[in-house]
Amino acid sequence: MKRFIGKIEESQAIIEGEELNHLRNVLRLTVGDEVIVVNGDGCDYVCQITKIDKNIAKLSVKSKKNNKNNAKNQISLFISAIKREKLELVVQKAVEEGIKNLYIFESQFSTMKLKGEKLVRYQKIIESATKQCERADFMKIELLSFSQMLEKFAAHKTRLFANEREGEEFDFASLKSAKDIAILVGCEGGFSAEEKQQILQTKPENISLGTRILRAETAAILLAGIASLFSGN
Ligand code: SAM
């Protein structure tokens, strides 16, 4: 059954905008057809189309069920702002990997200055990736300063700091029982010595991902995937 992002209002669902275009003009669905509507609350709503016109599709909710693909664990990915198209790739992959929260922050060597309006673009990527990987909960995304990042990172029970050149080997199998995990990755220029010092004061696992220097997006996607898989997310 086809999946759409939409609004749920009690026993009715509404699909508009690009999602309506896809339903009406691409898939040519009509009144009476059944689809799954997702609004990000973690549930799949099986709905039947009752009305379609060029601006809106109205549907009646037939059933509501929890989605088995939602993020099971509290895994937060913290990444310093990297170039736009690379960051958008990280947003998309983090959704597919079941990441719960994505925090983007500025650090001394960040290439991109954080602007709030980018969140609209990221939210679109999150919704599209949520639909594609058949999740029903939307990953949360937030822009932080460096000090806000430190505070949120330190609040997680298991803290994985991807530290090229100084990190150590880590037994990823130990993540089997971890449910509250934070992953921290630097931007293209990495972290300054002073920033690394502040991060290490939060007593994270100081992790090497091997001797090769990975791109920030590679390190973020790799470590998020490892944490998600090993923790049974
Ligand atoms: N400018 C840094 C340097 O040359 O040392 C490289 C930064 S790297 C491109 C971007 C980020 O990816 C790093 O801050 C780190 O978080 C992560 N990373 C890259 N390679 C890694 C590795 N082998 N082990 C752990 N983390 C790595």
mmCIF file of N, CA, C and O in Angstrom, residues 42-115:
data_model
loop_
_atom_site.group_PDB
_atom_site.id
_atom_site.type_symbol
_atom_site.label_atom_id
_atom_site.label_comp_id
_atom_site.label_asym_id
_atom_site.label_seq_id
_atom_site.Cartn_x
_atom_site.Cartn_y
_atom_site.Cartn_z
ATOM 1 N N GLY A 42 4.453 8.415 14.666
ATOM 2 C CA GLY A 42 4.899 7.043 14.916
ATOM 3 C C GLY A 42 3.889 5.990 14.487
ATOM 4 O O GLY A 42 4.153 4.788 14.562
ATOM 5 N N CYS A 43 2.699 6.446 14.039
ATOM 6 C CA CYS A 43 1.669 5.474 13.624
ATOM 7 C C CYS A 43 1.446 5.487 12.113
ATOM 8 O O CYS A 43 1.626 6.525 11.472
ATOM 9 N N ASP A 44 1.013 4.324 11.609
ATOM 10 C CA ASP A 44 0.545 4.215 10.215
ATOM 11 C C ASP A 44 -0.974 4.331 10.253
ATOM 12 O O ASP A 44 -1.630 3.600 11.010
ATOM 13 N N TYR A 45 -1.540 5.222 9.458
ATOM 14 C CA TYR A 45 -2.998 5.374 9.383
ATOM 15 C C TYR A 45 -3.461 4.846 8.026
ATOM 16 O O TYR A 45 -3.136 5.416 6.982
ATOM 17 N N VAL A 46 -4.217 3.721 8.063
ATOM 18 C CA VAL A 46 -4.771 3.210 6.792
ATOM 19 C C VAL A 46 -6.022 4.042 6.494
ATOM 20 O O VAL A 46 -6.920 4.155 7.337
ATOM 21 N N CYS A 47 -6.036 4.662 5.325
ATOM 22 C CA CYS A 47 -7.114 5.612 4.994
ATOM 23 C C CYS A 47 -7.688 5.305 3.610
ATOM 24 O O CYS A 47 -6.995 4.773 2.742
ATOM 25 N N GLN A 48 -8.952 5.703 3.456
ATOM 26 C CA GLN A 48 -9.604 5.521 2.143
ATOM 27 C C GLN A 48 -9.934 6.905 1.565
ATOM 28 O O GLN A 48 -10.463 7.779 2.263
ATOM 29 N N ILE A 49 -9.555 7.107 0.318
ATOM 30 C CA ILE A 49 -9.772 8.410 -0.329
ATOM 31 C C ILE A 49 -11.288 8.644 -0.492
ATOM 32 O O ILE A 49 -12.003 7.783 -1.020
ATOM 33 N N THR A 50 -11.740 9.821 -0.002
ATOM 34 C CA THR A 50 -13.179 10.141 -0.134
ATOM 35 C C THR A 50 -13.402 11.316 -1.091
ATOM 36 O O THR A 50 -14.481 11.479 -1.635
ATOM 37 N N LYS A 51 -12.350 12.151 -1.266
ATOM 38 C CA LYS A 51 -12.533 13.325 -2.157
ATOM 39 C C LYS A 51 -11.154 13.747 -2.676
ATOM 40 O O LYS A 51 -10.193 13.747 -1.929
ATOM 41 N N ILE A 52 -11.089 14.056 -3.970
ATOM 42 C CA ILE A 52 -9.817 14.589 -4.519
ATOM 43 C C ILE A 52 -10.164 15.759 -5.440
ATOM 44 O O ILE A 52 -11.056 15.639 -6.282
ATOM 45 N N ASP A 53 -9.495 16.908 -5.238
ATOM 46 C CA ASP A 53 -9.547 17.946 -6.282
ATOM 47 C C ASP A 53 -8.135 18.499 -6.449
ATOM 48 O O ASP A 53 -7.194 17.943 -5.876
ATOM 49 N N LYS A 54 -7.972 19.563 -7.197
ATOM 50 C CA LYS A 54 -6.580 19.936 -7.549
ATOM 51 C C LYS A 54 -5.813 20.507 -6.355
ATOM 52 O O LYS A 54 -4.609 20.631 -6.369
ATOM 53 N N ASN A 55 -6.542 20.835 -5.259
ATOM 54 C CA ASN A 55 -5.829 21.418 -4.112
ATOM 55 C C ASN A 55 -5.707 20.492 -2.906
ATOM 56 O O ASN A 55 -4.842 20.703 -2.066
ATOM 57 N N ILE A 56 -6.599 19.494 -2.829
ATOM 58 C CA ILE A 56 -6.587 18.711 -1.579
ATOM 59 C C ILE A 56 -7.176 17.322 -1.824
ATOM 60 O O ILE A 56 -8.020 17.158 -2.727
ATOM 61 N N ALA A 57 -6.687 16.354 -1.064
ATOM 62 C CA ALA A 57 -7.336 15.029 -1.057
ATOM 63 C C ALA A 57 -7.810 14.796 0.380
ATOM 64 O O ALA A 57 -7.056 15.052 1.335
ATOM 65 N N LYS A 58 -9.073 14.371 0.506
ATOM 66 C CA LYS A 58 -9.608 14.062 1.840
ATOM 67 C C LYS A 58 -9.791 12.555 1.932
ATOM 68 O O LYS A 58 -10.186 11.911 0.947
ATOM 69 N N LEU A 59 -9.469 12.024 3.122
ATOM 70 C CA LEU A 59 -9.544 10.578 3.298
ATOM 71 C C LEU A 59 -10.181 10.283 4.655
ATOM 72 O O LEU A 59 -10.089 11.103 5.580
ATOM 73 N N SER A 60 -10.809 9.124 4.730
ATOM 74 C CA SER A 60 -11.338 8.724 6.044
ATOM 75 C C SER A 60 -10.395 7.682 6.638
ATOM 76 O O SER A 60 -9.898 6.796 5.925
ATOM 77 N N VAL A 61 -10.119 7.863 7.949
ATOM 78 C CA VAL A 61 -9.173 6.943 8.614
ATOM 79 C C VAL A 61 -9.888 5.620 8.904
ATOM 80 O O VAL A 61 -10.934 5.606 9.547
ATOM 81 N N LYS A 62 -9.335 4.535 8.411
ATOM 82 C CA LYS A 62 -9.942 3.206 8.606
ATOM 83 C C LYS A 62 -9.335 2.509 9.817
ATOM 84 O O LYS A 62 -9.983 1.815 10.547
ATOM 85 N N SER A 63 -7.991 2.658 9.970
ATOM 86 C CA SER A 63 -7.334 2.017 11.136
ATOM 87 C C SER A 63 -6.026 2.735 11.422
ATOM 88 O O SER A 63 -5.495 3.456 10.572
ATOM 89 N N LYS A 64 -5.551 2.508 12.675
ATOM 90 C CA LYS A 64 -4.293 3.179 13.112
ATOM 91 C C LYS A 64 -3.463 2.094 13.783
ATOM 92 O O LYS A 64 -3.975 1.343 14.611
ATOM 93 N N LYS A 65 -2.158 1.969 13.357
ATOM 94 C CA LYS A 65 -1.341 0.971 14.058
ATOM 95 C C LYS A 65 0.083 1.491 14.226
ATOM 96 O O LYS A 65 0.567 2.288 13.432
ATOM 97 N N ASN A 66 0.716 1.000 15.334
ATOM 98 C CA ASN A 66 2.097 1.405 15.577
ATOM 99 C C ASN A 66 2.971 0.870 14.462
ATOM 100 O O ASN A 66 2.733 -0.200 13.928
ATOM 101 N N ASN A 67 4.035 1.613 14.146
ATOM 102 C CA ASN A 67 4.933 1.228 13.055
ATOM 103 C C ASN A 67 6.173 0.554 13.653
ATOM 104 O O ASN A 67 6.800 1.102 14.565
ATOM 105 N N LYS A 68 6.542 -0.623 13.122
ATOM 106 C CA LYS A 68 7.669 -1.386 13.720
ATOM 107 C C LYS A 68 9.033 -0.783 13.325
ATOM 108 O O LYS A 68 10.070 -1.151 13.876
ATOM 109 N N ASN A 69 9.040 0.133 12.386
ATOM 110 C CA ASN A 69 10.334 0.668 11.893
ATOM 111 C C ASN A 69 10.759 1.952 12.588
ATOM 112 O O ASN A 69 11.787 2.535 12.235
ATOM 113 N N ASN A 70 9.966 2.399 13.546
ATOM 114 C CA ASN A 70 10.347 3.654 14.219
ATOM 115 C C ASN A 70 11.649 3.473 15.002
ATOM 116 O O ASN A 70 12.035 2.343 15.325
ATOM 117 N N ALA A 71 12.297 4.598 15.316
ATOM 118 C CA ALA A 71 13.528 4.545 16.131
ATOM 119 C C ALA A 71 13.180 3.922 17.483
ATOM 120 O O ALA A 71 12.271 4.397 18.170
ATOM 121 N N LYS A 72 13.870 2.835 17.839
ATOM 122 C CA LYS A 72 13.584 2.162 19.123
ATOM 123 C C LYS A 72 14.410 2.779 20.245
ATOM 124 O O LYS A 72 13.977 2.854 21.374
ATOM 125 N N ASN A 73 15.647 3.197 19.905
ATOM 126 C CA ASN A 73 16.555 3.739 20.919
ATOM 127 C C ASN A 73 16.736 5.251 20.733
ATOM 128 O O ASN A 73 16.467 5.783 19.664
ATOM 129 N N GLN A 74 17.175 5.872 21.821
ATOM 130 C CA GLN A 74 17.441 7.315 21.780
ATOM 131 C C GLN A 74 18.850 7.524 21.226
ATOM 132 O O GLN A 74 19.815 7.645 21.972
ATOM 133 N N ILE A 75 18.994 7.526 19.911
ATOM 134 C CA ILE A 75 20.333 7.752 19.332
ATOM 135 C C ILE A 75 20.357 9.156 18.725
ATOM 136 O O ILE A 75 19.523 9.493 17.873
ATOM 137 N N SER A 76 21.269 9.972 19.214
ATOM 138 C CA SER A 76 21.400 11.358 18.724
ATOM 139 C C SER A 76 22.716 11.496 17.977
ATOM 140 O O SER A 76 23.768 11.102 18.492
ATOM 141 N N LEU A 77 22.642 12.053 16.790
ATOM 142 C CA LEU A 77 23.853 12.315 16.006
ATOM 143 C C LEU A 77 24.144 13.815 16.052
ATOM 144 O O LEU A 77 23.278 14.626 15.713
ATOM 145 N N PHE A 78 25.344 14.145 16.523
ATOM 146 C CA PHE A 78 25.789 15.545 16.592
ATOM 147 C C PHE A 78 26.859 15.725 15.517
ATOM 148 O O PHE A 78 27.880 15.030 15.538
ATOM 149 N N ILE A 79 26.632 16.630 14.572
ATOM 150 C CA ILE A 79 27.656 16.869 13.540
ATOM 151 C C ILE A 79 27.875 18.364 13.356
ATOM 152 O O ILE A 79 26.921 19.152 13.355
ATOM 153 N N SER A 80 29.133 18.727 13.244
ATOM 154 C CA SER A 80 29.461 20.132 13.007
ATOM 155 C C SER A 80 29.097 20.468 11.557
ATOM 156 O O SER A 80 29.202 19.632 10.672
ATOM 157 N N ALA A 81 28.629 21.678 11.330
ATOM 158 C CA ALA A 81 28.082 22.076 10.021
ATOM 159 C C ALA A 81 29.082 21.861 8.892
ATOM 160 O O ALA A 81 30.176 22.419 8.916
ATOM 161 N N ILE A 82 28.701 21.018 7.937
ATOM 162 C CA ILE A 82 29.552 20.759 6.763
ATOM 163 C C ILE A 82 28.819 21.292 5.525
ATOM 164 O O ILE A 82 27.702 21.771 5.624
ATOM 165 N N LYS A 83 29.434 21.165 4.366
ATOM 166 C CA LYS A 83 28.862 21.730 3.132
ATOM 167 C C LYS A 83 27.439 21.201 2.898
ATOM 168 O O LYS A 83 27.157 20.026 3.192
ATOM 169 N N ARG A 84 26.590 22.062 2.324
ATOM 170 C CA ARG A 84 25.152 21.826 2.229
ATOM 171 C C ARG A 84 24.789 20.433 1.682
ATOM 172 O O ARG A 84 24.113 19.647 2.331
ATOM 173 N N GLU A 85 25.309 20.102 0.487
ATOM 174 C CA GLU A 85 24.849 18.835 -0.139
ATOM 175 C C GLU A 85 25.322 17.626 0.675
ATOM 176 O O GLU A 85 24.629 16.619 0.783
ATOM 177 N N LYS A 86 26.469 17.752 1.347
ATOM 178 C CA LYS A 86 26.959 16.636 2.181
ATOM 179 C C LYS A 86 26.089 16.509 3.431
ATOM 180 O O LYS A 86 25.744 15.425 3.870
ATOM 181 N N LEU A 87 25.704 17.660 3.986
ATOM 182 C CA LEU A 87 24.873 17.658 5.196
ATOM 183 C C LEU A 87 23.497 17.071 4.868
ATOM 184 O O LEU A 87 22.946 16.289 5.641
ATOM 185 N N GLU A 88 22.986 17.415 3.689
ATOM 186 C CA GLU A 88 21.678 16.877 3.294
ATOM 187 C C GLU A 88 21.742 15.354 3.151
ATOM 188 O O GLU A 88 20.796 14.648 3.493
ATOM 189 N N LEU A 89 22.883 14.846 2.699
ATOM 190 C CA LEU A 89 23.054 13.380 2.605
ATOM 191 C C LEU A 89 23.019 12.768 4.013
ATOM 192 O O LEU A 89 22.369 11.739 4.239
ATOM 193 N N VAL A 90 23.675 13.432 4.959
ATOM 194 C CA VAL A 90 23.693 12.930 6.352
ATOM 195 C C VAL A 90 22.280 12.949 6.936
ATOM 196 O O VAL A 90 21.851 11.979 7.576
ATOM 197 N N VAL A 91 21.513 13.983 6.641
ATOM 198 C CA VAL A 91 20.124 14.066 7.140
ATOM 199 C C VAL A 91 19.335 12.859 6.629
ATOM 200 O O VAL A 91 18.683 12.135 7.379
ATOM 201 N N GLN A 92 19.445 12.620 5.310
ATOM 202 C CA GLN A 92 18.687 11.510 4.696
ATOM 203 C C GLN A 92 19.098 10.159 5.273
ATOM 204 O O GLN A 92 18.260 9.334 5.662
ATOM 205 N N LYS A 93 20.412 9.922 5.382
ATOM 206 C CA LYS A 93 20.887 8.605 5.863
ATOM 207 C C LYS A 93 20.578 8.424 7.348
ATOM 208 O O LYS A 93 20.290 7.319 7.801
ATOM 209 N N ALA A 94 20.632 9.485 8.102
ATOM 210 C CA ALA A 94 20.327 9.383 9.544
ATOM 211 C C ALA A 94 18.882 8.912 9.746
ATOM 212 O O ALA A 94 18.598 8.088 10.619
ATOM 213 N N VAL A 95 17.979 9.382 8.895
ATOM 214 C CA VAL A 95 16.578 8.925 8.983
ATOM 215 C C VAL A 95 16.515 7.427 8.705
ATOM 216 O O VAL A 95 15.927 6.647 9.449
ATOM 217 N N GLU A 96 17.175 7.018 7.610
ATOM 218 C CA GLU A 96 17.137 5.589 7.231
ATOM 219 C C GLU A 96 17.740 4.718 8.328
ATOM 220 O O GLU A 96 17.338 3.559 8.491
ATOM 221 N N GLU A 97 18.713 5.270 9.070
ATOM 222 C CA GLU A 97 19.408 4.466 10.098
ATOM 223 C C GLU A 97 18.692 4.526 11.444
ATOM 224 O O GLU A 97 19.177 4.020 12.436
ATOM 225 N N GLY A 98 17.534 5.165 11.479
ATOM 226 C CA GLY A 98 16.737 5.144 12.710
ATOM 227 C C GLY A 98 17.238 6.101 13.784
ATOM 228 O O GLY A 98 17.007 5.913 14.973
ATOM 229 N N ILE A 99 17.953 7.165 13.355
ATOM 230 C CA ILE A 99 18.427 8.164 14.323
ATOM 231 C C ILE A 99 17.229 8.957 14.824
ATOM 232 O O ILE A 99 16.350 9.339 14.035
ATOM 233 N N LYS A 100 17.200 9.239 16.119
ATOM 234 C CA LYS A 100 16.046 9.916 16.739
ATOM 235 C C LYS A 100 16.196 11.432 16.627
ATOM 236 O O LYS A 100 15.253 12.157 16.345
ATOM 237 N N ASN A 101 17.433 11.907 16.922
ATOM 238 C CA ASN A 101 17.674 13.366 16.921
ATOM 239 C C ASN A 101 18.947 13.670 16.147
ATOM 240 O O ASN A 101 19.971 13.003 16.341
ATOM 241 N N LEU A 102 18.893 14.677 15.300
ATOM 242 C CA LEU A 102 20.088 15.143 14.594
ATOM 243 C C LEU A 102 20.357 16.581 15.024
ATOM 244 O O LEU A 102 19.491 17.449 14.901
ATOM 245 N N TYR A 103 21.541 16.786 15.584
ATOM 246 C CA TYR A 103 21.928 18.135 16.031
ATOM 247 C C TYR A 103 23.062 18.631 15.151
ATOM 248 O O TYR A 103 24.084 17.969 15.010
ATOM 249 N N ILE A 104 22.874 19.816 14.565
ATOM 250 C CA ILE A 104 23.908 20.427 13.725
ATOM 251 C C ILE A 104 24.420 21.643 14.502
ATOM 252 O O ILE A 104 23.629 22.440 14.996
ATOM 253 N N PHE A 105 25.741 21.725 14.636
ATOM 254 C CA PHE A 105 26.283 22.828 15.455
ATOM 255 C C PHE A 105 27.459 23.487 14.749
ATOM 256 O O PHE A 105 28.042 22.913 13.811
ATOM 257 N N GLU A 106 27.769 24.689 15.202
ATOM 258 C CA GLU A 106 28.923 25.393 14.627
ATOM 259 C C GLU A 106 30.150 25.134 15.492
ATOM 260 O O GLU A 106 30.047 25.105 16.712
ATOM 261 N N SER A 107 31.269 24.906 14.852
ATOM 262 C CA SER A 107 32.526 24.817 15.601
ATOM 263 C C SER A 107 33.533 25.707 14.865
ATOM 264 O O SER A 107 33.238 26.265 13.818
ATOM 265 N N GLN A 108 34.714 25.818 15.436
ATOM 266 C CA GLN A 108 35.681 26.808 14.953
ATOM 267 C C GLN A 108 35.951 26.662 13.443
ATOM 268 O O GLN A 108 36.036 27.633 12.716
ATOM 269 N N PHE A 109 36.010 25.416 12.952
ATOM 270 C CA PHE A 109 36.396 25.206 11.544
ATOM 271 C C PHE A 109 35.174 24.923 10.653
ATOM 272 O O PHE A 109 35.327 24.448 9.532
ATOM 273 N N SER A 110 33.954 25.150 11.193
ATOM 274 C CA SER A 110 32.755 24.862 10.369
ATOM 275 C C SER A 110 32.798 25.644 9.061
ATOM 276 O O SER A 110 33.128 26.831 9.071
ATOM 277 N N THR A 111 32.451 24.966 7.977
ATOM 278 C CA THR A 111 32.465 25.638 6.662
ATOM 279 C C THR A 111 31.168 26.393 6.422
ATOM 280 O O THR A 111 31.127 27.357 5.704
ATOM 281 N N MET A 112 30.085 25.909 7.040
ATOM 282 C CA MET A 112 28.792 26.515 6.707
ATOM 283 C C MET A 112 28.249 27.225 7.946
ATOM 284 O O MET A 112 28.319 26.696 9.041
ATOM 285 N N LYS A 113 27.744 28.440 7.720
ATOM 286 C CA LYS A 113 27.117 29.160 8.830
ATOM 287 C C LYS A 113 25.682 28.671 8.953
ATOM 288 O O LYS A 113 24.983 28.535 7.947
ATOM 289 N N LEU A 114 25.261 28.361 10.164
ATOM 290 C CA LEU A 114 23.912 27.820 10.375
ATOM 291 C C LEU A 114 22.864 28.911 10.223
ATOM 292 O O LEU A 114 22.993 29.982 10.779
ATOM 293 N N LYS A 115 21.838 28.639 9.394
ATOM 294 C CA LYS A 115 20.729 29.602 9.267
ATOM 295 C C LYS A 115 19.425 28.823 9.470
ATOM 296 O O LYS A 115 19.240 27.755 8.879
#
